[in-house]
């Protein structure tokens, strides 16, 4: 089995606040990564941390861009275990899209502005080369063949991905704390646990039985 990591966040941008007000969801944005250190993190988001548009498929970093400028953002790290073949399909698709996006100066895959209100209205809107964050991540998960979505990717909200039977919540806190944990591989277990202790963030549906904070890997008891 292999693990796909989902990073869920809720920023204080106008779009995020609007989504939160309409849905009450704890998290309004989701990114996907294929390694525990989150070096492969990507999603559909803004190109420039200062402006909501233009936006499209981008590589993200916990320590840079919008996340780096707003370390107080609440976040949750979720693991989804899939087969090795499913993992290869999802990762291959994401990497191919990123390569094409970068080769065409960010002109191939753009943010689906119309997809958001359509999702809210329950109308699955699919446009070539246009995605919003949870649509993109949901499509990758469906591509594995191991994750059964409750609806089409065009109707999936970030919060709903935490409710998948395959989803296990690894950690909750702020982006700044997560970035610090990723940047300090030599942090002692005691300091790491103290850094990660939070009770005021909404829990994901299912917690990991045991979680190794030292290297960001799931460990089953």
Short mmCIF file of C-alpha atoms in Angstrom, two decimals:
data_model
loop_
_atom_site.label_atom_id
_atom_site.label_comp_id
_atom_site.label_asym_id
_atom_site.label_seq_id
_atom_site.Cartn_x
_atom_site.Cartn_y
_atom_site.Cartn_z
CA UNK A 1 0.00 0.00 0.00
CA UNK A 2 1.02 3.60 -0.63
CA UNK A 3 -0.12 6.86 0.97
CA UNK A 4 -1.49 10.01 -0.65
CA UNK A 5 -1.45 13.04 1.63
CA UNK A 6 -4.13 15.73 1.69
CA UNK A 7 -3.43 19.11 3.27
CA UNK A 8 -6.60 20.98 4.20
CA UNK A 9 -6.52 24.66 5.15
CA UNK A 10 -8.78 27.63 5.79
CA UNK A 11 -7.31 31.03 5.05
CA UNK A 12 -8.71 34.50 5.67
CA UNK A 13 -9.05 35.43 1.99
CA UNK A 14 -12.38 36.77 0.78
CA UNK A 15 -13.07 33.55 -1.13
CA UNK A 16 -12.26 31.34 1.84
CA UNK A 17 -14.37 33.43 4.20
CA UNK A 18 -17.27 33.31 1.75
CA UNK A 19 -17.08 29.53 1.39
CA UNK A 20 -16.85 29.15 5.17
CA UNK A 21 -19.86 31.41 5.68
CA UNK A 22 -21.96 29.50 3.14
CA UNK A 23 -20.99 25.98 4.18
CA UNK A 24 -19.72 26.21 7.75
CA UNK A 25 -16.83 23.97 6.72
CA UNK A 26 -13.73 23.97 8.91
CA UNK A 27 -11.48 23.76 5.83
CA UNK A 28 -12.00 25.49 2.49
CA UNK A 29 -8.91 24.53 0.47
CA UNK A 30 -7.20 21.21 -0.19
CA UNK A 31 -3.83 20.30 -1.69
CA UNK A 32 -2.37 16.91 -2.51
CA UNK A 33 1.11 15.47 -1.96
CA UNK A 34 2.69 12.11 -2.72
CA UNK A 35 5.40 12.13 -0.06
CA UNK A 36 5.31 12.55 3.72
CA UNK A 37 7.56 15.62 3.65
CA UNK A 38 5.07 17.41 1.35
CA UNK A 39 7.74 18.33 -1.21
CA UNK A 40 5.32 17.31 -3.99
CA UNK A 41 2.47 19.46 -2.68
CA UNK A 42 0.27 20.93 -5.43
CA UNK A 43 -3.23 22.26 -6.03
CA UNK A 44 -5.29 24.81 -7.92
CA UNK A 45 -4.65 28.12 -6.23
CA UNK A 46 -3.46 31.69 -6.76
CA UNK A 47 -0.23 32.33 -8.65
CA UNK A 48 0.70 35.34 -6.53
CA UNK A 49 0.25 35.33 -2.76
CA UNK A 50 -1.00 38.93 -2.92
CA UNK A 51 -3.78 38.48 -5.48
CA UNK A 52 -6.60 35.91 -5.84
CA UNK A 53 -6.39 35.94 -9.64
CA UNK A 54 -4.96 34.73 -11.92
CA UNK A 55 -4.96 31.24 -10.50
CA UNK A 56 -4.37 27.70 -11.71
CA UNK A 57 -2.37 24.56 -11.11
CA UNK A 58 0.63 25.38 -8.93
CA UNK A 59 3.25 23.72 -6.77
CA UNK A 60 2.81 24.73 -3.14
CA UNK A 61 5.21 24.85 -0.19
CA UNK A 62 4.32 25.01 3.51
CA UNK A 63 7.11 27.56 4.02
CA UNK A 64 6.61 29.81 0.98
CA UNK A 65 3.99 31.71 -0.99
CA UNK A 66 0.67 32.37 0.72
CA UNK A 67 1.33 29.76 3.40
CA UNK A 68 4.70 31.26 4.23
CA UNK A 69 3.16 34.72 4.56
CA UNK A 70 0.26 33.48 6.74
CA UNK A 71 1.62 30.87 9.21
CA UNK A 72 -1.45 31.21 11.45
CA UNK A 73 -3.73 29.43 8.94
CA UNK A 74 -5.41 26.37 10.53
CA UNK A 75 -4.72 23.12 8.73
CA UNK A 76 -5.16 19.37 8.89
CA UNK A 77 -2.98 16.67 7.36
CA UNK A 78 -4.92 13.63 6.13
CA UNK A 79 -3.62 10.32 4.78
CA UNK A 80 -5.40 8.16 2.21
CA UNK A 81 -3.95 4.70 1.66
CA UNK A 82 -4.23 3.28 -1.86
CA UNK A 83 -2.71 0.46 -3.87
CA UNK A 84 0.71 0.90 -5.46
CA UNK A 85 -0.87 0.85 -8.93
CA UNK A 86 -3.46 3.44 -7.93
CA UNK A 87 -0.79 5.63 -6.38
CA UNK A 88 1.27 5.46 -9.57
CA UNK A 89 -1.73 6.48 -11.68
CA UNK A 90 -2.60 9.46 -9.49
CA UNK A 91 0.97 10.66 -9.12
CA UNK A 92 1.69 10.18 -12.81
CA UNK A 93 -1.36 12.24 -13.72
CA UNK A 94 -0.47 15.06 -11.32
CA UNK A 95 3.15 15.18 -12.49
CA UNK A 96 2.12 15.17 -16.15
CA UNK A 97 -0.28 18.06 -15.54
CA UNK A 98 2.36 20.03 -13.65
CA UNK A 99 4.93 19.46 -16.39
CA UNK A 100 2.52 20.64 -19.08
CA UNK A 101 1.48 23.62 -16.97
CA UNK A 102 5.05 24.75 -16.51
CA UNK A 103 5.95 24.13 -20.15
CA UNK A 104 3.12 26.40 -21.31
CA UNK A 105 3.77 29.23 -18.81
CA UNK A 106 0.69 28.36 -16.72
CA UNK A 107 -1.71 28.56 -19.64
CA UNK A 108 -2.99 24.99 -19.80
CA UNK A 109 -4.74 24.49 -16.46
CA UNK A 110 -6.61 27.38 -14.90
CA UNK A 111 -8.86 27.89 -11.91
CA UNK A 112 -12.54 27.10 -12.50
CA UNK A 113 -14.17 30.26 -11.18
CA UNK A 114 -17.57 29.15 -12.50
CA UNK A 115 -17.13 25.70 -10.99
CA UNK A 116 -17.44 26.99 -7.42
CA UNK A 117 -20.98 28.42 -7.65
CA UNK A 118 -21.99 25.44 -9.77
CA UNK A 119 -20.72 23.11 -7.02
CA UNK A 120 -22.67 25.07 -4.43
CA UNK A 121 -25.81 24.74 -6.58
CA UNK A 122 -25.30 21.01 -7.01
CA UNK A 123 -24.60 21.31 -10.73
CA UNK A 124 -21.49 19.40 -11.87
CA UNK A 125 -19.71 21.74 -14.28
CA UNK A 126 -16.79 20.25 -16.18
CA UNK A 127 -14.69 22.46 -18.44
CA UNK A 128 -11.55 21.41 -20.25
CA UNK A 129 -8.45 22.57 -18.40
CA UNK A 130 -10.48 24.21 -15.61
CA UNK A 131 -10.50 22.94 -12.02
CA UNK A 132 -11.01 24.14 -8.47
CA UNK A 133 -8.93 22.62 -5.69
CA UNK A 134 -11.18 19.84 -4.39
CA UNK A 135 -12.27 18.89 -7.91
CA UNK A 136 -8.64 18.34 -8.87
CA UNK A 137 -7.78 16.33 -5.75
CA UNK A 138 -11.00 14.29 -5.97
CA UNK A 139 -10.28 13.41 -9.59
CA UNK A 140 -6.82 12.14 -8.63
CA UNK A 141 -8.27 10.04 -5.80
CA UNK A 142 -10.90 8.57 -8.12
CA UNK A 143 -8.17 7.77 -10.64
CA UNK A 144 -6.54 5.41 -8.12
CA UNK A 145 -9.50 3.08 -8.39
CA UNK A 146 -9.28 2.55 -4.64
CA UNK A 147 -11.37 5.51 -3.42
CA UNK A 148 -15.12 5.65 -3.96
CA UNK A 149 -16.26 9.26 -4.00
CA UNK A 150 -19.80 10.02 -2.80
CA UNK A 151 -20.35 12.16 -5.90
CA UNK A 152 -18.62 13.50 -9.00
CA UNK A 153 -15.35 15.41 -8.46
CA UNK A 154 -17.08 18.60 -9.65
CA UNK A 155 -19.34 18.49 -6.58
CA UNK A 156 -16.76 17.62 -3.92
CA UNK A 157 -15.86 20.20 -1.25
CA UNK A 158 -12.53 20.04 0.62
CA UNK A 159 -14.25 19.20 3.91
CA UNK A 160 -15.98 16.19 2.35
CA UNK A 161 -12.63 14.57 1.62
CA UNK A 162 -12.02 14.18 5.36
CA UNK A 163 -15.17 12.05 5.54
CA UNK A 164 -13.99 9.41 3.06
CA UNK A 165 -13.77 5.94 4.66
CA UNK A 166 -10.14 5.75 3.54
CA UNK A 167 -9.16 9.10 5.12
CA UNK A 168 -7.18 9.16 8.36
CA UNK A 169 -6.41 12.45 10.11
CA UNK A 170 -2.74 12.57 11.01
CA UNK A 171 -2.41 16.00 12.53
CA UNK A 172 -4.16 19.33 13.16
CA UNK A 173 -2.63 22.73 13.91
CA UNK A 174 -1.38 25.76 12.01
CA UNK A 175 0.64 26.05 8.82
CA UNK A 176 3.49 27.67 10.71
CA UNK A 177 3.74 24.71 13.07
CA UNK A 178 3.55 22.22 10.23
CA UNK A 179 6.26 24.09 8.32
CA UNK A 180 8.45 24.12 11.42
CA UNK A 181 7.98 20.39 11.90
CA UNK A 182 8.89 19.69 8.26
CA UNK A 183 11.95 21.95 8.53
CA UNK A 184 13.30 20.37 11.73
CA UNK A 185 13.88 16.65 11.12
CA UNK A 186 16.05 16.50 14.23
CA UNK A 187 13.36 17.83 16.57
CA UNK A 188 13.00 15.65 19.65
CA UNK A 189 9.86 13.58 20.02
CA UNK A 190 8.92 15.46 23.20
CA UNK A 191 9.26 18.89 21.53
CA UNK A 192 7.44 17.66 18.46
CA UNK A 193 4.51 16.34 20.47
CA UNK A 194 4.32 19.56 22.48
CA UNK A 195 4.31 21.60 19.28
CA UNK A 196 1.48 19.58 17.81
CA UNK A 197 -0.91 19.48 20.78
CA UNK A 198 -4.16 21.29 19.92
CA UNK A 199 -7.74 20.91 21.07
CA UNK A 200 -9.42 23.89 19.42
CA UNK A 201 -9.27 22.67 15.80
CA UNK A 202 -12.14 20.61 14.42
CA UNK A 203 -11.21 16.95 14.22
CA UNK A 204 -11.24 14.97 11.00
CA UNK A 205 -13.60 12.03 10.88
CA UNK A 206 -11.04 9.39 11.82
CA UNK A 207 -7.78 9.76 13.74
CA UNK A 208 -4.65 7.75 13.10
CA UNK A 209 -4.12 4.99 15.66
CA UNK A 210 -0.59 6.23 16.19
CA UNK A 211 1.37 8.88 14.34
CA UNK A 212 5.12 9.27 14.09
CA UNK A 213 5.63 13.04 14.23
CA UNK A 214 9.35 12.60 13.76
CA UNK A 215 9.10 11.68 10.07
CA UNK A 216 5.44 12.31 9.20
CA UNK A 217 4.52 8.69 8.64
CA UNK A 218 1.47 6.71 9.74
CA UNK A 219 2.27 3.86 12.07
CA UNK A 220 -0.44 1.37 12.94
CA UNK A 221 -0.46 -0.12 16.43
#
